[in-house]
Each structure stands twice: as C-alpha cells, then as structure tokens.
C-alpha cells in the first residue's frame, strides 16, 4: 500500500461551480439522552478510561434508546434545522440522508424522515459514503439549487452505530456513538454577510475498501447463522491503517480546497474536522500548522458518530457562537470506502 493516499487532481477544465450563492440557512442536531461513559465500557470489555482517553480523546458517547431508530434521530435534528432556517417541512424540495446505519436496506431512511417531519413535497434519497456522506450530500444539493432545479434542500447526517457495533470487540466498540446533525440549504438570502459555499473537494479510493466496513448482511455475505455467529454483520476496522489514511486524506483535502478557493488557513475562522480520534486531528493540526483554537471538537462527548459527526459539530459550533456572520468555515471529512471531502463555507 502506498504511504500516502493518492488524491486525484481535478482536470484543468473541471467546472468549479458558481462561487457562493448557496448558503446554509439553518442547522440542527440531536443526541440521544443515554450517556455511555468510558467507566460504563470498563464493565463490558477489558478496557480503561485511561486507554480510551489517551488513544482516542473520547470520554463518553450517546446511545439510542430501545425503539429510537436512525430515522427518529435524524428527524429530531432536521426539525431543529428547519426551525432555525425559518422554513416549513412543506417547503423542502429535497431530503438527502447520509448514513451508514439506515433503518433498513430500503426504503431510504430519507423517505422515513420525510414521513416523520411531514415534508410531503420533497424528493428523498440516501447517500452511502460512510463518514463523508454529509459533505457529499451538501455538494450534490448545492448544484441542484444552483442550477435552479430546487429551492430548499434538507441534508441530514444520522447514525445509530450502536446497533452495528460488536460489543465484545474492544478495538471498535469504544469508538462509536449515535446522533444526528442537519442543515437546510437554499439561495443566499438578501443582505446576508457571507457568500455561502465557496468551494468543495471530494474523492474516493475503492482500493482500500477492505480496511473499514461491515462485511456481512449484504448480498455478498448474507446473514446466515454461520456469518452471524462470526459477527460479520458488525463494524470491522484495521485501526492503524485507517488512522494513517485519515490523516493523509484530510490533510490533503484541506490543502486542496484552500487552493481551489484561493484562501490560506489564516483566512479560516473555524475548522470542523470529522470527529474520529483526537490524535488524527492533532496530526492534521501539525501538518497544516494551525493553532488548536481554530479546530472545533466535540468528540470527547459524542465519540465517532459517522456521517453525523461533522453535521453535529457544525450545529454546535454555530449555536455556541464559534461561527459568526462572514466567517469562513472549513469542514473536512474522511470515511470508509475510502471517501473524503472538504468544503469552505462563508457564513
Ligand atoms: O470514522 C472513520 C475513521 N475511523 C478512524 O479514523 C479510526 C482510526 N483509528 C484509530 O483511531 C486508532 O487506530 C484506534 C483508536 C482504533 C486504535 O489506536 P492504536 O493506537 O492504533 O492502537 P492499536 O490498535 O495499535 O492497539 C494497541 C493495543 C493493542 O494491544 P497489543 O496488541 O499491543 O497488546 C490492542 O489490543 O491496545 C489494545 N487495545 C485496547 N486496549 C484497551 C485496543 N483497543 C483497546 C481498548 N482498551 N479499547
């Protein structure tokens, strides 16, 4: 395997998309009520608060209640985003849901959320890009709004990863959590300070598809008793390899989107990275030479919430006043696939 993940360069003629014009009109997030601390995990697997904190930065994560599904969690975040945007569910033209833990194979979790929030006029689908899905979905919706096909899009990252974790595998069960974040996109309103989405970079590399995923339960490895007994329907990860690829991809993607938008890190007020491991974020900080204060982190309270991670962090940063009108925000994500993406938004 190459030491550095080769990031494809866009062709010279690649359309950049119109700069600005599509803005985030509102954000929302939701975390299930039940808190699972590292001390709780010490009772389940052979681990310690000291190991989890020092190796990951995670202190606690939220776990969905019995009967609380990925769609319910996503709907709760969506309602808050709509409220903040001042848009009714009936005005939503498109719902894109990024998730690796859908309620079921099909129908799409987006359709289930449509029903829950009453967005009867929306077209709905799920995006399967693991932890990178939220930015992938925003980029697709941006082009539909920019092209005039739709007016308002509701983008949701929602996960119930607790249902897909092998609770006897200490290598993975300490890492993940449940939650959802959402954003409403639309044309930049009159008088808004920021120009909206300034640029995006996305990439994938299926050569590394084996390092993180759920091997069983699909058509390749169906749910037979034997596969189930081997727990092939739970998350499997080569931690060290994933760690290395995450650092390389998120660093390169950050540099690439700054290049594309003609900005430097000094122009960025807040960086919101995928929340998987504090050591991954520290390594990116060092490589980009950015002070810690620029990074928004909530990993200690949420664990890794997959496609929801950057969505929840964006909402919390916004509501806490870490993002102010006119600020440039850099979001950068990485996930199974492999997939990665970065985006600069002027608020
Ligand atoms: O969202 C998608 C992206 N996901 C990620 O980016 C995650 C990337 N990977 C990571 O964050 C890290 O690789 C981990 C946190 C998963 C693991 O950290 P590490 O420093 O790579 O540890 P390791 O896998 O090398 O394990 C070191 C030791 C092993 O023991 P031995 O073999 O050295 O005796 C593990 O068995 O730590 C052991 N270990 C644990 N010990 C206590 C692994 N998990 C645990 C645990 N508690 N929960």
CSV table of C-alpha atoms and ligand atoms in Angstrom, one decimal:
chain,number,residue,atom,x,y,z
A,1,UNK,CA,0.0,0.0,0.0
A,2,UNK,CA,1.4,3.5,-0.8
A,3,UNK,CA,2.4,5.6,2.2
A,4,UNK,CA,0.3,8.5,1.1
A,5,UNK,CA,-3.2,8.2,-0.2
A,6,UNK,CA,-3.1,9.4,-3.8
A,7,UNK,CA,-5.6,12.2,-4.1
A,8,UNK,CA,-6.9,12.6,-7.7
A,9,UNK,CA,-6.2,16.1,-9.1
A,10,UNK,CA,-9.2,17.7,-10.9
A,11,UNK,CA,-8.7,18.2,-14.6
A,12,UNK,CA,-7.8,21.8,-15.6
A,13,UNK,CA,-11.2,22.1,-17.2
A,14,UNK,CA,-13.2,20.8,-14.2
A,15,UNK,CA,-16.1,23.2,-13.6
A,16,UNK,CA,-15.6,25.0,-10.4
A,17,UNK,CA,-19.3,25.7,-9.9
A,18,UNK,CA,-20.5,29.2,-9.2
A,19,UNK,CA,-18.7,30.6,-6.2
A,20,UNK,CA,-21.1,31.4,-3.4
A,21,UNK,CA,-24.9,31.8,-3.9
A,22,UNK,CA,-25.9,28.7,-2.0
A,23,UNK,CA,-25.9,29.1,1.8
A,24,UNK,CA,-26.6,27.1,4.9
A,25,UNK,CA,-29.8,28.7,6.1
A,26,UNK,CA,-30.1,26.7,9.4
A,27,UNK,CA,-28.5,23.9,11.3
A,28,UNK,CA,-29.8,21.4,14.0
A,29,UNK,CA,-28.5,18.4,15.9
A,30,UNK,CA,-29.8,15.8,18.2
A,31,UNK,CA,-28.1,13.4,20.6
A,32,UNK,CA,-29.9,10.6,22.3
A,33,UNK,CA,-30.4,11.1,26.1
A,34,UNK,CA,-28.5,8.0,27.3
A,35,UNK,CA,-24.8,8.7,28.0
A,36,UNK,CA,-22.4,5.8,28.0
A,37,UNK,CA,-19.1,6.7,29.7
A,38,UNK,CA,-15.7,5.0,29.5
A,39,UNK,CA,-16.4,3.7,33.0
A,40,UNK,CA,-19.5,2.0,31.7
A,41,UNK,CA,-17.4,0.4,28.9
A,42,UNK,CA,-15.0,-0.9,31.5
A,43,UNK,CA,-17.8,-3.1,32.7
A,44,UNK,CA,-18.4,-4.5,29.2
A,45,UNK,CA,-15.0,-5.2,27.7
A,46,UNK,CA,-11.4,-5.2,29.0
A,47,UNK,CA,-10.6,-1.6,28.6
A,48,UNK,CA,-9.9,1.5,30.8
A,49,UNK,CA,-10.9,5.2,30.8
A,50,UNK,CA,-7.1,5.9,30.6
A,51,UNK,CA,-6.6,3.8,27.4
A,52,UNK,CA,-9.7,5.2,25.6
A,53,UNK,CA,-9.0,8.8,26.6
A,54,UNK,CA,-5.3,8.7,25.7
A,55,UNK,CA,-5.7,6.8,22.5
A,56,UNK,CA,-8.9,8.5,21.2
A,57,UNK,CA,-9.8,11.6,23.2
A,58,UNK,CA,-13.3,10.1,23.8
A,59,UNK,CA,-14.8,10.3,27.3
A,60,UNK,CA,-18.4,9.4,26.6
A,61,UNK,CA,-20.8,8.8,23.7
A,62,UNK,CA,-24.6,8.7,23.4
A,63,UNK,CA,-26.6,5.5,22.8
A,64,UNK,CA,-30.1,5.5,21.2
A,65,UNK,CA,-33.0,4.2,23.3
A,66,UNK,CA,-34.7,1.0,22.5
A,67,UNK,CA,-37.1,1.8,19.7
A,68,UNK,CA,-35.3,5.0,18.8
A,69,UNK,CA,-34.2,4.5,15.2
A,70,UNK,CA,-31.8,6.2,12.8
A,71,UNK,CA,-34.8,8.0,11.2
A,72,UNK,CA,-36.1,9.3,14.6
A,73,UNK,CA,-32.7,10.7,15.5
A,74,UNK,CA,-32.4,12.3,12.1
A,75,UNK,CA,-35.9,13.7,12.2
A,76,UNK,CA,-35.2,15.4,15.6
A,77,UNK,CA,-32.1,17.1,14.1
A,78,UNK,CA,-34.0,18.1,10.9
A,79,UNK,CA,-36.8,19.8,12.8
A,80,UNK,CA,-34.3,22.0,14.6
A,81,UNK,CA,-32.5,22.9,11.4
A,82,UNK,CA,-35.9,23.8,9.7
A,83,UNK,CA,-36.9,25.9,12.7
A,84,UNK,CA,-33.6,27.9,12.7
A,85,UNK,CA,-33.9,28.4,8.9
A,86,UNK,CA,-37.5,29.6,9.2
A,87,UNK,CA,-38.6,27.0,6.6
A,88,UNK,CA,-41.5,24.7,6.9
A,89,UNK,CA,-41.2,21.0,6.2
A,90,UNK,CA,-43.7,21.5,3.4
A,91,UNK,CA,-41.3,23.9,1.6
A,92,UNK,CA,-38.5,21.3,1.4
A,93,UNK,CA,-37.8,20.1,-2.1
A,94,UNK,CA,-35.1,17.6,-1.5
A,95,UNK,CA,-34.0,15.4,1.5
A,96,UNK,CA,-30.6,13.8,1.3
A,97,UNK,CA,-29.7,11.5,4.2
A,98,UNK,CA,-26.1,10.5,4.8
A,99,UNK,CA,-25.9,7.3,6.9
A,100,UNK,CA,-24.1,4.0,7.3
A,101,UNK,CA,-26.7,2.7,9.6
A,102,UNK,CA,-30.0,3.1,7.8
A,103,UNK,CA,-33.2,1.8,9.4
A,104,UNK,CA,-33.3,-0.8,6.6
A,105,UNK,CA,-31.8,-1.5,3.2
A,106,UNK,CA,-34.8,0.1,1.6
A,107,UNK,CA,-36.9,2.2,1.6
A,108,UNK,CA,-34.4,5.0,2.1
A,109,UNK,CA,-34.1,6.5,5.6
A,110,UNK,CA,-34.7,9.9,3.9
A,111,UNK,CA,-38.3,8.7,3.0
A,112,UNK,CA,-38.9,7.6,6.6
A,113,UNK,CA,-37.7,11.0,7.8
A,114,UNK,CA,-39.9,12.7,5.2
A,115,UNK,CA,-42.9,10.9,6.7
A,116,UNK,CA,-41.9,11.8,10.3
A,117,UNK,CA,-41.5,15.5,9.6
A,118,UNK,CA,-44.3,15.9,7.0
A,119,UNK,CA,-42.1,17.0,4.1
A,120,UNK,CA,-44.6,15.7,1.6
A,121,UNK,CA,-43.3,17.7,-1.4
A,122,UNK,CA,-39.7,16.5,-1.1
A,123,UNK,CA,-37.8,14.0,-3.2
A,124,UNK,CA,-35.9,11.8,-0.9
A,125,UNK,CA,-32.8,9.5,-1.1
A,126,UNK,CA,-29.9,8.2,1.0
A,127,UNK,CA,-26.2,8.8,0.2
A,128,UNK,CA,-23.9,5.9,1.0
A,129,UNK,CA,-20.5,7.4,1.6
A,130,UNK,CA,-19.9,6.5,5.2
A,131,UNK,CA,-18.5,9.3,7.4
A,132,UNK,CA,-18.0,11.6,4.3
A,133,UNK,CA,-21.7,11.5,3.3
A,134,UNK,CA,-22.8,14.8,4.8
A,135,UNK,CA,-20.4,16.9,2.7
A,136,UNK,CA,-21.1,14.7,-0.4
A,137,UNK,CA,-24.8,15.4,0.0
A,138,UNK,CA,-24.4,19.1,0.6
A,139,UNK,CA,-22.3,19.3,-2.6
A,140,UNK,CA,-25.0,17.5,-4.7
A,141,UNK,CA,-27.8,19.6,-3.3
A,142,UNK,CA,-25.8,22.8,-3.9
A,143,UNK,CA,-25.6,22.0,-7.6
A,144,UNK,CA,-29.4,21.3,-7.8
A,145,UNK,CA,-30.1,24.6,-6.1
A,146,UNK,CA,-27.5,26.5,-8.1
A,147,UNK,CA,-29.0,25.0,-11.3
A,148,UNK,CA,-32.5,26.2,-10.4
A,149,UNK,CA,-33.9,22.6,-10.1
A,150,UNK,CA,-34.9,23.1,-6.5
A,151,UNK,CA,-35.2,25.8,-3.9
A,152,UNK,CA,-34.6,24.2,-0.5
A,153,UNK,CA,-32.7,21.1,0.5
A,154,UNK,CA,-32.6,19.4,3.8
A,155,UNK,CA,-29.3,17.5,4.4
A,156,UNK,CA,-29.1,15.1,7.3
A,157,UNK,CA,-26.3,13.0,8.7
A,158,UNK,CA,-27.7,10.5,11.1
A,159,UNK,CA,-26.4,7.3,12.7
A,160,UNK,CA,-27.3,4.6,15.1
A,161,UNK,CA,-23.9,2.9,15.1
A,162,UNK,CA,-24.5,1.3,18.5
A,163,UNK,CA,-26.7,-1.2,16.6
A,164,UNK,CA,-23.8,-2.2,14.3
A,165,UNK,CA,-21.0,-2.4,16.8
A,166,UNK,CA,-19.7,-5.8,18.2
A,167,UNK,CA,-20.0,-5.0,21.9
A,168,UNK,CA,-17.4,-7.7,22.7
A,169,UNK,CA,-14.7,-6.1,20.4
A,170,UNK,CA,-12.8,-3.5,22.4
A,171,UNK,CA,-11.0,-2.4,19.2
A,172,UNK,CA,-14.2,-0.8,17.9
A,173,UNK,CA,-16.9,-0.7,20.5
A,174,UNK,CA,-15.3,2.1,22.5
A,175,UNK,CA,-15.1,4.4,19.4
A,176,UNK,CA,-18.6,4.9,18.1
A,177,UNK,CA,-21.8,6.7,19.2
A,178,UNK,CA,-25.3,7.7,18.0
A,179,UNK,CA,-26.6,11.1,16.9
A,180,UNK,CA,-27.6,13.3,14.0
A,181,UNK,CA,-27.0,16.7,12.5
A,182,UNK,CA,-28.8,18.6,9.8
A,183,UNK,CA,-28.5,21.6,7.6
A,184,UNK,CA,-31.0,23.5,5.4
A,185,UNK,CA,-29.6,24.8,2.1
A,186,UNK,CA,-31.0,27.5,-0.1
A,187,UNK,CA,-30.1,30.5,-2.1
A,188,UNK,CA,-28.2,33.2,-0.1
A,189,UNK,CA,-30.8,35.5,1.3
A,190,UNK,CA,-30.7,39.3,0.6
A,191,UNK,CA,-28.4,41.1,2.9
A,192,UNK,CA,-26.5,38.0,4.2
A,193,UNK,CA,-22.9,38.8,5.0
A,194,UNK,CA,-21.3,35.5,3.8
A,195,UNK,CA,-21.4,34.3,0.2
A,196,UNK,CA,-22.2,30.7,1.2
A,197,UNK,CA,-20.4,27.7,-0.2
A,198,UNK,CA,-17.1,28.9,-1.8
A,199,UNK,CA,-15.6,25.6,-2.8
A,200,UNK,CA,-15.6,21.8,-2.4
A,201,UNK,CA,-13.2,18.9,-2.9
A,202,UNK,CA,-14.3,15.3,-2.9
A,203,UNK,CA,-12.5,12.0,-3.6
A,204,UNK,CA,-12.8,8.2,-3.1
A,205,UNK,CA,-10.5,5.2,-3.4
A,206,UNK,CA,-12.1,1.7,-3.5
A,207,UNK,CA,-8.6,0.1,-3.4
A,208,UNK,CA,-8.9,0.5,0.4
A,209,UNK,CA,-12.4,-0.7,0.7
A,210,UNK,CA,-11.3,-3.6,3.0
A,211,UNK,CA,-9.9,-1.6,5.8
A,212,UNK,CA,-13.2,-0.4,7.3
A,213,UNK,CA,-16.7,-1.6,6.9
A,214,UNK,CA,-19.4,-4.2,7.7
A,215,UNK,CA,-18.6,-7.3,5.6
A,216,UNK,CA,-21.8,-9.3,6.3
A,217,UNK,CA,-25.5,-8.8,5.9
A,218,UNK,CA,-25.4,-7.7,2.3
A,219,UNK,CA,-25.7,-9.8,-0.9
A,220,UNK,CA,-22.0,-10.7,-0.9
A,221,UNK,CA,-22.1,-12.2,2.5
A,222,UNK,CA,-25.7,-12.8,3.5
A,223,UNK,CA,-27.0,-13.2,7.0
A,224,UNK,CA,-26.6,-16.9,7.5
A,225,UNK,CA,-26.3,-18.4,11.0
A,226,UNK,CA,-22.6,-19.0,10.4
A,227,UNK,CA,-21.9,-15.4,9.3
A,228,UNK,CA,-24.0,-14.1,12.2
A,229,UNK,CA,-22.1,-16.2,14.7
A,230,UNK,CA,-18.8,-14.8,13.3
A,231,UNK,CA,-20.3,-11.3,13.9
A,232,UNK,CA,-19.7,-10.4,10.2
A,233,UNK,CA,-22.7,-8.1,10.5
A,234,UNK,CA,-20.8,-5.7,12.7
A,235,UNK,CA,-18.2,-3.0,12.1
A,236,UNK,CA,-14.7,-4.3,11.3
A,237,UNK,CA,-11.7,-1.9,11.1
A,238,UNK,CA,-8.0,-2.1,10.6
A,239,UNK,CA,-7.4,0.8,13.1
A,240,UNK,CA,-3.8,1.7,12.4
A,241,UNK,CA,-4.2,1.7,8.6
A,242,UNK,CA,-7.4,3.7,8.8
A,243,UNK,CA,-5.7,6.2,11.1
A,244,UNK,CA,-2.9,6.7,8.6
A,245,UNK,CA,-5.2,7.1,5.6
A,246,UNK,CA,-7.4,9.5,7.6
A,247,UNK,CA,-4.5,11.8,8.4
A,248,UNK,CA,-3.2,11.8,4.8
A,249,UNK,CA,-6.6,12.3,3.2
A,250,UNK,CA,-7.9,15.0,5.5
A,251,UNK,CA,-4.7,17.0,5.3
A,252,UNK,CA,-4.5,16.8,1.5
A,253,UNK,CA,-8.2,17.6,1.1
A,254,UNK,CA,-7.9,20.7,3.4
A,255,UNK,CA,-5.0,22.0,1.3
A,256,UNK,CA,-6.8,21.2,-1.9
A,257,UNK,CA,-10.0,23.1,-1.0
A,258,UNK,CA,-7.9,26.1,0.2
A,259,UNK,CA,-6.1,26.0,-3.1
A,260,UNK,CA,-9.3,25.9,-5.1
A,261,UNK,CA,-10.8,28.8,-3.2
A,262,UNK,CA,-7.6,30.9,-3.2
A,263,UNK,CA,-7.5,31.0,0.6
A,264,UNK,CA,-4.9,30.2,3.2
A,265,UNK,CA,-5.6,28.7,6.7
A,266,UNK,CA,-5.2,32.2,8.1
A,267,UNK,CA,-8.4,33.2,6.3
A,268,UNK,CA,-10.3,30.4,8.0
A,269,UNK,CA,-12.1,31.2,11.3
A,270,UNK,CA,-13.1,27.7,12.3
A,271,UNK,CA,-12.1,24.2,11.1
A,272,UNK,CA,-14.6,21.4,11.7
A,273,UNK,CA,-13.0,18.0,11.1
A,274,UNK,CA,-14.5,14.6,11.2
A,275,UNK,CA,-14.6,13.6,14.8
A,276,UNK,CA,-13.0,10.1,14.9
A,277,UNK,CA,-9.8,10.4,17.1
A,278,UNK,CA,-8.2,13.4,18.7
A,279,UNK,CA,-4.8,12.1,17.6
A,280,UNK,CA,-5.9,12.2,14.0
A,281,UNK,CA,-6.9,15.9,14.5
A,282,UNK,CA,-3.7,16.7,16.3
A,283,UNK,CA,-1.7,15.2,13.3
A,284,UNK,CA,-3.7,17.4,10.8
A,285,UNK,CA,-3.1,20.5,13.0
A,286,UNK,CA,0.6,19.9,12.9
A,287,UNK,CA,0.7,19.3,9.2
A,288,UNK,CA,-1.4,22.4,8.4
A,289,UNK,CA,0.4,24.4,11.1
A,290,UNK,CA,-2.9,25.7,12.6
A,291,UNK,CA,-3.4,26.6,16.2
A,292,UNK,CA,-5.6,24.3,18.3
A,293,UNK,CA,-8.2,27.1,18.9
A,294,UNK,CA,-9.2,27.0,15.3
A,295,UNK,CA,-10.5,23.4,15.5
A,296,UNK,CA,-14.0,22.7,16.8
A,297,UNK,CA,-14.1,19.5,18.7
A,298,UNK,CA,-16.9,17.6,20.4
A,299,UNK,CA,-15.5,14.1,20.1
A,300,UNK,CA,-15.0,13.8,23.9
A,301,UNK,CA,-18.8,13.9,24.4
A,302,UNK,CA,-20.0,12.2,21.3
A,303,UNK,CA,-17.5,9.6,20.1
A,304,UNK,CA,-17.4,8.9,16.4
A,305,UNK,CA,-20.9,9.4,15.0
A,306,UNK,CA,-20.0,8.6,11.4
A,307,UNK,CA,-21.9,10.7,8.8
A,308,UNK,CA,-23.4,12.7,11.7
A,309,UNK,CA,-20.1,13.8,13.2
A,310,UNK,CA,-19.3,16.9,11.2
A,311,UNK,CA,-23.1,17.8,11.0
A,312,UNK,CA,-23.4,17.7,14.8
A,313,UNK,CA,-20.2,19.7,15.2
A,314,UNK,CA,-21.3,22.3,12.7
A,315,UNK,CA,-24.5,22.9,14.5
A,316,UNK,CA,-22.9,23.0,17.9
A,317,UNK,CA,-20.2,25.4,16.7
A,318,UNK,CA,-22.9,27.6,15.1
A,319,UNK,CA,-25.1,27.7,18.2
A,320,UNK,CA,-22.1,28.3,20.5
A,321,UNK,CA,-21.2,31.4,18.5
A,322,UNK,CA,-17.9,29.9,17.2
A,323,UNK,CA,-19.2,30.8,13.7
A,324,UNK,CA,-20.1,34.4,13.1
A,325,UNK,CA,-21.6,36.1,10.0
A,326,UNK,CA,-18.9,36.5,7.4
A,327,UNK,CA,-16.6,33.8,8.9
A,328,UNK,CA,-15.1,31.3,6.6
A,329,UNK,CA,-15.5,27.7,7.9
A,330,UNK,CA,-13.6,24.7,6.6
A,331,UNK,CA,-15.2,21.3,7.1
A,332,UNK,CA,-13.2,18.2,6.3
A,333,UNK,CA,-14.2,14.5,6.5
A,334,UNK,CA,-13.0,11.0,5.9
A,335,UNK,CA,-14.6,7.6,5.9
A,336,UNK,CA,-14.9,4.1,4.7
A,337,UNK,CA,-14.8,3.5,1.0
A,338,UNK,CA,-12.4,5.2,1.2
A,339,UNK,CA,-14.1,8.5,0.9
A,340,UNK,CA,-13.1,12.0,1.8
A,341,UNK,CA,-14.2,15.6,1.2
A,342,UNK,CA,-13.6,19.2,2.2
A,343,UNK,CA,-15.7,22.3,1.9
A,344,UNK,CA,-15.3,26.0,2.6
A,345,UNK,CA,-18.4,28.0,3.6
A,346,UNK,CA,-18.5,31.7,4.1
A,347,UNK,CA,-21.2,32.1,6.7
B,1,LIG,O1,-14.7,7.2,11.1
B,1,LIG,C1,-13.9,6.5,10.2
B,1,LIG,C2,-12.5,6.7,10.6
B,1,LIG,N1,-12.1,6.0,11.7
B,1,LIG,C3,-10.9,6.3,12.2
B,1,LIG,O2,-10.3,7.2,11.7
B,1,LIG,C4,-10.3,5.5,13.3
B,1,LIG,C5,-8.8,5.3,13.1
B,1,LIG,N2,-8.1,4.5,14.0
B,1,LIG,C6,-7.9,4.9,15.3
B,1,LIG,O3,-8.5,5.8,15.8
B,1,LIG,C7,-6.9,4.1,16.2
B,1,LIG,O4,-6.2,3.2,15.3
B,1,LIG,C8,-7.6,3.2,17.3
B,1,LIG,C9,-8.1,4.1,18.4
B,1,LIG,C10,-8.7,2.4,16.7
B,1,LIG,C11,-6.6,2.3,17.9
B,1,LIG,O5,-5.4,3.0,18.4
B,1,LIG,P1,-4.0,2.5,18.1
B,1,LIG,O6,-3.0,3.4,18.8
B,1,LIG,O7,-3.8,2.3,16.7
B,1,LIG,O8,-4.0,1.1,18.9
B,1,LIG,P2,-3.7,-0.3,18.4
B,1,LIG,O9,-4.8,-0.8,17.5
B,1,LIG,O10,-2.3,-0.4,17.9
B,1,LIG,O11,-3.7,-1.2,19.7
B,1,LIG,C12,-2.7,-1.0,20.7
B,1,LIG,C13,-3.0,-2.0,21.8
B,1,LIG,C14,-3.3,-3.4,21.3
B,1,LIG,O12,-2.7,-4.3,22.3
B,1,LIG,P3,-1.4,-5.1,21.9
B,1,LIG,O13,-1.7,-5.9,20.8
B,1,LIG,O14,-0.4,-4.1,21.7
B,1,LIG,O15,-1.2,-5.9,23.2
B,1,LIG,C15,-4.8,-3.5,21.4
B,1,LIG,O16,-5.2,-4.8,21.6
B,1,LIG,O17,-4.2,-1.6,22.5
B,1,LIG,C16,-5.1,-2.6,22.6
B,1,LIG,N3,-6.4,-2.1,22.6
B,1,LIG,C17,-7.1,-1.7,23.7
B,1,LIG,N4,-6.7,-1.7,25.0
B,1,LIG,C18,-7.6,-1.3,25.9
B,1,LIG,C19,-7.2,-1.9,21.5
B,1,LIG,N5,-8.4,-1.4,21.9
B,1,LIG,C20,-8.3,-1.3,23.3
B,1,LIG,C21,-9.2,-0.8,24.2
B,1,LIG,N6,-8.8,-0.8,25.5
B,1,LIG,N7,-10.5,-0.4,23.9
